[in-house]
Coordinates of C-alpha atoms in Angstrom, one line a residue:
Chain P
M6 CA 131.4 -74.7 90.1
T7 CA 134.2 -76.1 92.1
I8 CA 132.6 -78.7 94.4
A9 CA 132.3 -82.3 93.3
K10 CA 128.9 -83.7 92.8
G11 CA 129.2 -86.1 95.7
D12 CA 129.7 -83.4 98.3
K13 CA 126.3 -83.9 99.9
N14 CA 127.8 -84.6 103.2
V15 CA 129.3 -81.2 103.7
H16 CA 126.9 -79.4 105.9
V17 CA 126.8 -76.9 108.7
R18 CA 127.3 -78.6 112.1
P19 CA 125.7 -76.8 115.1
K20 CA 128.2 -76.0 117.7
G21 CA 128.6 -78.6 120.4
Q22 CA 127.3 -81.5 118.3
P23 CA 129.8 -84.5 118.2
V24 CA 131.1 -85.6 114.8
S25 CA 131.4 -89.2 114.0
P26 CA 134.8 -90.4 112.8
A27 CA 133.2 -92.0 109.8
L28 CA 131.7 -88.6 108.8
V29 CA 135.0 -86.9 109.3
S30 CA 136.9 -89.3 107.1
G31 CA 134.1 -89.3 104.5
A32 CA 134.1 -85.5 104.5
L33 CA 137.9 -85.4 104.3
L34 CA 137.8 -87.8 101.3
L35 CA 135.2 -85.8 99.6
L36 CA 137.1 -82.6 100.4
G37 CA 140.1 -84.2 98.8
I38 CA 138.2 -85.0 95.7
G39 CA 136.7 -81.5 95.7
L40 CA 140.1 -79.9 96.0
A41 CA 141.6 -82.1 93.3
L42 CA 138.9 -81.0 90.9
A43 CA 138.8 -77.5 92.0
D44 CA 140.8 -74.8 90.2
R45 CA 139.6 -72.1 92.6
L46 CA 138.6 -71.7 96.2
P47 CA 135.5 -73.9 96.8
A48 CA 132.4 -72.0 97.7
P49 CA 130.6 -73.2 100.8
V50 CA 127.7 -75.6 100.4
I51 CA 124.9 -75.1 102.8
N52 CA 121.8 -77.2 103.6
N53 CA 122.9 -79.7 100.9
V54 CA 121.9 -77.3 98.1
D55 CA 123.5 -78.1 94.8
T56 CA 124.9 -74.8 93.7
T57 CA 125.0 -76.0 90.1
A58 CA 121.2 -76.3 90.1
L59 CA 119.3 -74.5 87.4
I60 CA 117.8 -71.2 88.1
A61 CA 114.1 -71.2 88.9
V62 CA 112.1 -68.5 87.1
S63 CA 108.6 -67.4 88.3
P64 CA 105.9 -67.6 85.6
P65 CA 105.1 -64.6 83.4
P66 CA 102.5 -62.3 85.0
F67 CA 99.6 -62.5 82.6
S68 CA 96.6 -60.4 83.2
K69 CA 93.7 -62.5 84.5
G70 CA 91.7 -64.2 81.7
I71 CA 93.9 -63.0 78.9
F72 CA 96.0 -66.1 78.2
P73 CA 96.0 -68.2 76.0
C74 CA 95.6 -65.5 73.4
S75 CA 94.5 -68.1 70.8
E76 CA 91.1 -68.2 72.5
C77 CA 90.3 -65.1 70.4
H78 CA 93.2 -64.9 67.9
K79 CA 93.0 -67.9 65.5
P80 CA 96.0 -68.7 63.3
E81 CA 93.7 -68.5 60.2
D82 CA 92.5 -64.9 61.1
K83 CA 93.2 -62.2 58.6
V84 CA 95.6 -59.7 60.2
N85 CA 95.6 -55.9 59.8
R86 CA 99.4 -55.1 59.9
T87 CA 99.0 -51.4 60.1
P88 CA 100.4 -50.1 63.4
R89 CA 97.5 -48.6 65.4
I90 CA 96.0 -48.5 68.9
V91 CA 93.9 -51.6 69.4
A92 CA 90.7 -50.7 71.2
E93 CA 89.9 -54.3 72.3
H94 CA 92.9 -54.3 74.6
E95 CA 91.7 -51.3 76.7
T96 CA 93.7 -52.3 79.7
V97 CA 97.0 -52.0 77.8
V98 CA 98.6 -48.6 78.2
F99 CA 101.3 -48.5 75.6
E100 CA 104.3 -46.4 76.6
H101 CA 107.2 -48.4 75.2
D102 CA 108.8 -46.4 72.4
K103 CA 105.3 -46.0 71.0
K104 CA 106.5 -43.8 68.1
N105 CA 108.3 -46.8 66.6
R106 CA 106.8 -49.9 68.0
W107 CA 103.5 -51.7 68.3
C108 CA 102.0 -55.1 69.2
L109 CA 103.3 -57.2 66.3
D110 CA 106.9 -56.2 66.9
C111 CA 107.0 -58.6 69.8
H112 CA 103.8 -60.7 69.5
D113 CA 103.7 -63.3 66.7
T114 CA 101.1 -62.5 64.0
Q115 CA 99.9 -66.1 63.5
D116 CA 100.7 -67.8 66.8
R117 CA 99.5 -65.3 69.4
D118 CA 100.5 -67.7 72.3
Q119 CA 104.1 -67.0 71.5
L120 CA 106.5 -64.1 71.1
R121 CA 108.5 -63.4 68.0
L122 CA 112.2 -62.5 67.9
A123 CA 113.6 -60.2 65.3
S124 CA 115.1 -63.2 63.6
G125 CA 111.6 -64.6 63.1
A126 CA 112.1 -67.4 65.6
L127 CA 109.1 -68.0 68.0
L128 CA 109.7 -67.7 71.7
D129 CA 107.8 -69.0 74.7
F130 CA 106.5 -66.3 77.1
R131 CA 108.7 -67.9 79.8
E132 CA 111.8 -66.9 77.9
S133 CA 110.7 -63.3 77.2
F134 CA 114.0 -62.0 78.6
K135 CA 115.6 -63.0 75.2
L136 CA 113.2 -60.7 73.4
C137 CA 113.9 -57.8 75.8
G138 CA 117.6 -58.5 75.5
Q139 CA 117.4 -57.8 71.7
C140 CA 117.4 -54.1 72.5
H141 CA 118.4 -54.0 76.1
G142 CA 121.6 -55.9 75.8
T143 CA 123.5 -54.4 78.8
Q144 CA 120.5 -55.1 81.0
L145 CA 120.3 -58.7 79.8
R146 CA 124.0 -59.1 80.5
D147 CA 123.7 -57.7 84.0
W148 CA 120.5 -59.7 84.7
T149 CA 122.2 -62.9 83.7
A150 CA 125.0 -62.2 86.1
G151 CA 122.5 -61.4 88.8
E152 CA 123.2 -57.7 89.0
H153 CA 120.1 -56.3 87.3
G154 CA 116.9 -57.3 89.0
K155 CA 116.2 -59.0 92.2
R156 CA 117.6 -62.4 93.3
T157 CA 115.9 -64.4 96.0
G158 CA 116.5 -67.9 97.3
S159 CA 120.0 -68.7 98.5
W160 CA 123.2 -66.7 98.0
S161 CA 125.1 -70.0 98.1
G162 CA 122.7 -72.3 96.4
Q163 CA 119.7 -72.2 94.2
K164 CA 118.9 -68.7 93.2
Q165 CA 115.6 -67.5 91.9
Y166 CA 115.3 -64.9 89.2
L167 CA 112.4 -62.8 88.2
L168 CA 111.7 -62.2 84.6
C169 CA 112.0 -58.7 83.2
V170 CA 108.3 -58.5 82.9
N171 CA 107.8 -59.4 86.6
C172 CA 109.0 -55.9 87.5
H173 CA 108.6 -53.9 84.3
N174 CA 105.3 -53.9 82.6
P175 CA 106.3 -54.7 79.0
H176 CA 103.8 -52.3 77.6
S177 CA 104.9 -49.5 79.9
P178 CA 108.2 -50.5 81.4
R179 CA 109.1 -47.5 83.5
F180 CA 109.1 -48.4 87.2
K181 CA 106.0 -46.8 88.9
P182 CA 106.5 -44.5 91.9
L183 CA 105.6 -45.9 95.3
K184 CA 104.3 -44.5 98.5
P185 CA 107.2 -44.5 101.0
L186 CA 106.8 -46.2 104.4
P187 CA 106.7 -43.8 107.3
P188 CA 109.8 -41.8 108.2
P189 CA 111.7 -42.5 111.4
Q190 CA 110.5 -40.7 114.6
R191 CA 112.6 -37.7 115.5
P192 CA 114.5 -38.1 118.7
E193 CA 112.7 -36.6 121.8
P194 CA 113.8 -33.0 122.5
S195 CA 115.9 -32.8 125.7
K196 CA 114.0 -31.3 128.6
Chain G
M55 CA 160.1 -69.8 154.1
N56 CA 159.1 -72.8 156.2
Q57 CA 155.5 -73.4 155.9
P58 CA 153.6 -75.9 157.9
Q59 CA 152.7 -79.0 155.8
D60 CA 149.0 -78.3 155.7
H61 CA 149.6 -74.8 154.3
A62 CA 152.1 -75.8 151.6
E63 CA 149.9 -75.5 148.5
V64 CA 150.0 -72.1 146.8
P65 CA 147.0 -70.1 147.8
R66 CA 144.5 -70.0 144.9
K67 CA 144.1 -66.7 143.2
F68 CA 140.5 -65.6 142.6
S69 CA 139.7 -63.4 139.6
R70 CA 137.4 -60.6 140.2
R71 CA 134.8 -62.3 138.1
E72 CA 135.0 -65.4 140.2
A73 CA 134.9 -63.5 143.4
M74 CA 131.8 -61.6 142.2
L75 CA 130.2 -64.8 141.2
G76 CA 130.8 -66.3 144.6
L77 CA 129.5 -63.2 146.4
F78 CA 126.4 -63.0 144.3
S79 CA 125.7 -66.8 144.6
L80 CA 125.9 -66.5 148.4
A81 CA 123.6 -63.5 148.3
A82 CA 121.2 -65.4 146.1
L83 CA 121.3 -68.4 148.4
A84 CA 120.7 -66.3 151.4
S85 CA 117.8 -64.4 150.0
V86 CA 116.1 -67.2 148.2
S87 CA 115.3 -70.3 150.1
Q88 CA 113.0 -71.8 147.5
G89 CA 113.9 -72.4 143.8
C90 CA 117.6 -72.1 144.3
S91 CA 118.6 -74.2 141.4
T92 CA 117.0 -72.0 138.7
K93 CA 118.3 -68.8 140.3
S94 CA 121.9 -70.0 140.5
K95 CA 121.6 -71.3 136.9
A96 CA 120.5 -67.8 135.9
L97 CA 123.4 -66.4 137.8
R98 CA 125.8 -68.8 136.2
A99 CA 124.5 -67.6 132.8
Y100 CA 124.9 -64.0 133.9
F101 CA 128.6 -64.6 134.8
H102 CA 129.4 -66.9 131.9
K103 CA 132.7 -66.8 130.1
H104 CA 133.4 -64.6 127.1
F105 CA 131.5 -66.0 124.1
K106 CA 134.7 -67.0 122.3
E107 CA 135.9 -69.0 125.3
L108 CA 132.6 -70.7 126.1
P109 CA 132.9 -74.5 126.0
P110 CA 130.1 -76.1 123.9
D111 CA 128.2 -77.4 126.9
E112 CA 128.2 -74.0 128.7
L113 CA 127.2 -72.3 125.5
K114 CA 124.3 -74.7 125.2
E115 CA 123.3 -73.9 128.8
V116 CA 123.5 -70.1 128.1
L117 CA 121.3 -70.5 124.9
A118 CA 118.8 -72.6 126.8
I119 CA 118.5 -70.0 129.6
W120 CA 117.8 -67.3 127.0
E121 CA 115.2 -69.5 125.3
E122 CA 113.6 -70.0 128.7
R123 CA 113.6 -66.2 129.4
Y124 CA 112.1 -65.4 126.0
Q125 CA 109.5 -68.1 126.4
R126 CA 108.5 -66.4 129.7
A127 CA 108.6 -62.9 128.3
Y128 CA 106.7 -63.5 125.0
G129 CA 104.7 -66.6 125.8
K130 CA 105.9 -68.4 122.7
P131 CA 109.0 -70.5 121.9
V132 CA 111.9 -68.5 120.6
A133 CA 114.9 -70.4 119.3
V134 CA 118.4 -69.0 120.0
H135 CA 121.1 -70.5 117.8
A136 CA 124.8 -69.9 117.8
T137 CA 125.7 -70.9 114.2
P138 CA 129.4 -70.8 113.6
P139 CA 130.7 -68.9 110.7
L140 CA 131.0 -70.8 107.4
A141 CA 134.5 -71.7 106.1
G142 CA 135.2 -70.2 102.7
A143 CA 132.8 -67.3 103.1
K144 CA 133.4 -63.6 103.5
F145 CA 130.3 -61.5 103.0
G146 CA 130.0 -58.4 100.9
Y147 CA 127.1 -56.2 100.1
A148 CA 126.5 -53.8 97.2
L149 CA 123.8 -51.2 96.7
D150 CA 122.9 -49.6 93.4
L151 CA 122.1 -45.9 94.2
S152 CA 120.7 -45.3 90.8
R153 CA 118.0 -47.9 91.3
C154 CA 117.1 -47.1 95.0
I155 CA 113.8 -45.2 95.1
G156 CA 113.8 -44.5 98.9
C157 CA 110.6 -46.4 99.6
R158 CA 111.9 -47.7 103.0
R159 CA 110.7 -51.2 102.4
C160 CA 114.2 -52.3 103.6
V161 CA 113.9 -50.4 106.9
Y162 CA 110.7 -52.1 107.9
G163 CA 111.7 -55.5 106.5
C164 CA 114.7 -55.3 108.7
V165 CA 112.6 -54.4 111.8
E166 CA 110.3 -57.4 111.1
E167 CA 113.3 -59.7 110.9
N168 CA 115.7 -58.5 113.6
N169 CA 113.5 -57.9 116.7
P170 CA 114.5 -54.3 117.5
S171 CA 112.5 -52.2 119.9
R172 CA 109.3 -50.8 118.3
D173 CA 108.9 -48.2 121.1
P174 CA 111.2 -46.5 121.5
Q175 CA 111.9 -46.9 117.8
V176 CA 115.2 -48.5 116.7
H177 CA 115.9 -48.7 113.0
W178 CA 119.1 -50.3 111.8
I179 CA 118.8 -48.9 108.3
T180 CA 118.6 -45.1 107.7
V181 CA 117.6 -44.0 104.2
L182 CA 119.0 -40.5 103.5
E183 CA 117.4 -38.3 100.9
M184 CA 119.9 -36.2 98.9
D185 CA 119.7 -33.5 96.3
K186 CA 120.8 -34.5 92.8
D187 CA 122.3 -30.9 92.5
K188 CA 124.5 -31.4 95.5
G189 CA 125.5 -35.0 95.0
I190 CA 126.6 -37.2 97.9
D191 CA 126.5 -34.7 100.8
L192 CA 125.8 -36.3 104.2
H193 CA 125.5 -32.9 105.9
H194 CA 122.6 -31.8 103.8
S195 CA 120.8 -35.1 103.7
T196 CA 117.7 -36.0 105.7
P197 CA 116.1 -39.3 106.8
Y198 CA 112.8 -37.6 107.5
Y199 CA 111.5 -37.1 104.0
N200 CA 107.9 -38.0 103.4
P201 CA 106.5 -37.1 100.0
A202 CA 103.3 -38.8 98.7
T203 CA 105.4 -40.9 96.3
V204 CA 109.0 -41.7 95.8
P205 CA 111.3 -41.2 93.9
Q206 CA 111.1 -37.4 93.7
P207 CA 112.5 -36.2 90.4
D208 CA 115.2 -33.9 91.9
K209 CA 116.3 -36.3 94.7
F210 CA 118.2 -39.5 95.2
Y211 CA 118.3 -41.9 98.1
F212 CA 121.2 -43.2 100.1
P213 CA 120.5 -46.1 102.5
V214 CA 123.1 -46.5 105.3
A215 CA 123.5 -49.3 107.8
C216 CA 126.5 -51.1 109.3
Q217 CA 129.3 -51.1 106.7
Q218 CA 130.9 -54.3 108.2
C219 CA 134.3 -52.7 108.1
E220 CA 137.5 -54.8 107.8
H221 CA 139.1 -52.4 110.3
P222 CA 136.0 -51.6 112.5
P223 CA 136.6 -48.6 114.8
C224 CA 133.8 -49.8 117.0
V225 CA 135.7 -53.0 117.8
K226 CA 138.9 -51.1 118.5
V227 CA 137.3 -48.9 121.1
C228 CA 135.2 -51.5 123.0
P229 CA 136.7 -51.7 126.4
V230 CA 135.2 -55.1 127.2
K231 CA 135.6 -56.9 123.9
A232 CA 131.8 -57.2 123.6
T233 CA 132.0 -56.7 119.8
W234 CA 134.3 -58.3 117.3
K235 CA 134.7 -59.2 113.6
E236 CA 133.8 -62.8 112.8
P237 CA 135.9 -64.8 110.3
D238 CA 133.1 -64.4 107.7
G239 CA 133.5 -60.6 108.0
I240 CA 130.4 -59.8 110.1
V241 CA 130.9 -57.5 113.0
V242 CA 128.8 -58.9 115.9
I243 CA 127.9 -57.9 119.4
D244 CA 127.5 -60.1 122.4
Y245 CA 124.6 -58.4 124.2
D246 CA 125.4 -60.3 127.4
W247 CA 128.9 -58.8 127.4
C248 CA 128.0 -55.2 126.4
V249 CA 128.3 -52.8 129.3
G250 CA 126.5 -50.0 127.5
C251 CA 129.4 -47.5 127.6
R252 CA 128.5 -46.3 124.0
C253 CA 132.1 -45.8 123.0
C254 CA 131.3 -47.7 119.8
L255 CA 128.4 -45.3 119.0
T256 CA 130.8 -42.4 118.9
A257 CA 133.6 -44.4 117.2
C258 CA 131.4 -45.5 114.3
P259 CA 131.7 -43.0 111.4
Y260 CA 128.5 -44.3 109.8
G261 CA 126.0 -43.8 112.7
A262 CA 125.2 -47.5 112.4
R263 CA 125.1 -48.4 116.0
H264 CA 122.0 -47.9 118.2
F265 CA 121.6 -47.9 121.9
N266 CA 118.7 -49.2 123.9
W267 CA 118.1 -46.2 126.2
K268 CA 114.9 -47.8 127.6
Q269 CA 113.6 -51.3 128.0
P270 CA 112.9 -52.4 124.4
G271 CA 109.2 -52.3 123.5
L272 CA 108.7 -55.5 121.5
P273 CA 105.2 -56.8 121.3
A274 CA 105.1 -60.7 121.6
G275 CA 103.2 -60.9 118.3
D276 CA 106.1 -59.1 116.5
V277 CA 108.8 -61.3 117.7
N278 CA 110.7 -63.3 115.1
P279 CA 111.2 -66.6 116.9
E280 CA 114.2 -67.7 114.7
T281 CA 117.1 -65.9 116.4
E282 CA 120.9 -66.0 116.6
Y283 CA 122.7 -65.3 119.9
L284 CA 125.1 -62.8 118.2
G285 CA 122.3 -61.4 116.0
N286 CA 118.6 -60.8 116.2
R287 CA 117.7 -62.2 119.6
P288 CA 115.7 -59.7 121.6
R289 CA 117.8 -57.2 123.4
V290 CA 117.6 -55.7 126.9
K291 CA 117.9 -52.1 128.1
G292 CA 121.4 -50.7 128.1
V293 CA 123.0 -52.6 125.2
V294 CA 124.1 -51.6 121.7
E295 CA 122.8 -53.2 118.6
K296 CA 123.3 -52.9 114.8
C297 CA 122.9 -54.6 111.5
T298 CA 124.6 -58.0 111.2
F299 CA 123.8 -58.7 107.5
C300 CA 121.1 -60.9 109.0
V301 CA 123.6 -63.3 110.5
Q302 CA 120.7 -65.7 111.3
R303 CA 119.8 -65.9 107.6
V304 CA 123.1 -65.6 105.8
R305 CA 124.7 -68.4 107.8
Q306 CA 121.9 -70.6 106.6
G307 CA 122.6 -69.7 103.0
R308 CA 119.8 -67.2 102.7
Y309 CA 119.9 -63.6 101.6
P310 CA 119.5 -60.8 104.1
K311 CA 115.9 -59.6 104.6
C312 CA 116.5 -56.2 103.0
V313 CA 117.8 -57.9 99.8
E314 CA 114.6 -59.9 99.7
V315 CA 112.2 -57.1 100.3
C316 CA 113.8 -54.4 98.0
P317 CA 111.2 -53.9 95.2
V318 CA 113.7 -52.6 92.7
G319 CA 116.5 -55.1 93.3
A320 CA 119.0 -52.3 94.3
R321 CA 120.5 -54.5 97.1
K322 CA 123.0 -57.2 96.2
F323 CA 124.6 -59.7 98.6
G324 CA 127.1 -62.5 98.2
N325 CA 130.3 -64.3 99.0
L326 CA 133.4 -62.1 98.2
L327 CA 135.5 -65.3 98.0
D328 CA 133.3 -66.9 95.3
P329 CA 134.4 -65.7 91.9
R330 CA 130.9 -66.6 90.4
S331 CA 128.9 -64.5 93.0
E332 CA 126.9 -61.5 91.9
I333 CA 128.9 -59.4 94.3
R334 CA 132.1 -60.2 92.6
Y335 CA 130.6 -59.4 89.2
I336 CA 129.6 -56.0 90.5
L337 CA 133.1 -55.4 92.0
Q338 CA 134.7 -56.3 88.7
N339 CA 132.3 -54.6 86.3
K340 CA 130.8 -51.5 88.0
R341 CA 132.4 -48.4 89.3
I342 CA 132.0 -48.9 93.0
F343 CA 132.8 -46.6 95.9
I344 CA 132.8 -47.0 99.7
L345 CA 131.6 -44.5 102.3
K346 CA 134.2 -42.3 103.9
E347 CA 137.1 -44.1 102.2
E348 CA 139.6 -41.7 103.8
L349 CA 139.0 -43.2 107.2
N350 CA 140.6 -46.5 106.1
T351 CA 137.8 -48.6 107.7
E352 CA 137.6 -50.7 104.5
P353 CA 133.8 -51.3 104.5
K354 CA 132.5 -54.5 102.9
F355 CA 129.5 -52.5 101.9
F356 CA 129.9 -51.1 98.4
F357 CA 127.8 -48.4 96.7
Y358 CA 127.6 -47.9 92.9
F359 CA 125.6 -46.2 90.2
G360 CA 124.6 -49.1 87.9
L361 CA 122.6 -47.1 85.3

């Protein structure tokens, strides 16, 4: 980021509104500081949004009444590690490389409220993109840059990401077909 | 050239505009004995200077008159702003064709935001359906597709709206300078200045401009009350309109509406001058193309296949 932290005064002025000399000199001073610190063209700051702000992420979309998993799965439970279809989770349709993968490849065996990376490290559900990125590296790279997935918020300020799982069901990731909205009306035939 | 003293000053030249203003003001005064002040104010607004030459106080007056008219027409307050372009911003747009599923959420999101006529129907975005066999082939594409679900396996979808050209042919042909490219790269139209000749419709190679053949049918309940003078304020019969990258949103730092409603994240928007923007990442890392490159219009709307 190229704009100094103190640049809060730089804002959009509606046309026709007079500018006080103090504000001008202040803005010039801040601009001077900003330019001195800048190695590149400064991006505009709008509505006093700090563009260096952290990215807000919406919460993981848990099915209703399913989380925390530890309500049913206790750490001391004996675990059957044989890959199989688990009938208790009848709402889960598993279509995610099902030949080679199953629940415990992503969910931790002992602590069901967390995910598990290939390294064995535990991972909060809010950081699940790291888990997805283990296989889908190019997607993670593009998502981090804001190319993959949808960005909302402000193009110039704080941007909001969605997690991978907000759009792709982790158990069945392919995007589901949608009903299209109505086609445009054909022009009236000439009489 | 001996002139008598009282005739010495050079006779003042009247421009045609001023002469018309005088004539119409007289006519208005003659025909309306009551409520003159509002009428002449409306006339002044009708004969105001070109937008780029409007002094701030006159611009304020013009905006106020439109707000008054919209209040009367729709029975609710409609704000008309004239936000100046942002310094250090030049807008660019990218669309990932491999991700677009042709659901038309963008088309109707745009309608909701930009106050176009509902009846007759005006859409700023056209989504074209194309055959995967044929590739990008505008002549064999259709906007009227309507299957039960999209995407269809043998099709892909190609949304087209204003390409915000660096060399806009529409601007070149306008005989009255009612449309121009702003410093932030957005091609705008002053609906007060447009004479409805439709030269720009024929000049635009992308079919992005739309004409109001009839009085726009816009129910009061559907009016988006946050408007921009050069953008989404309600139009009148006989003027041309088109996509403005949602000028009323992007100059406030927000994303265009179509970017926000796209369910697959195929639409990308940002500042071309900001090296950290997602649009710059796409230009640097994806194989992008522009529509009808051979025309040298230099669109700031980029297409790519991201997957």
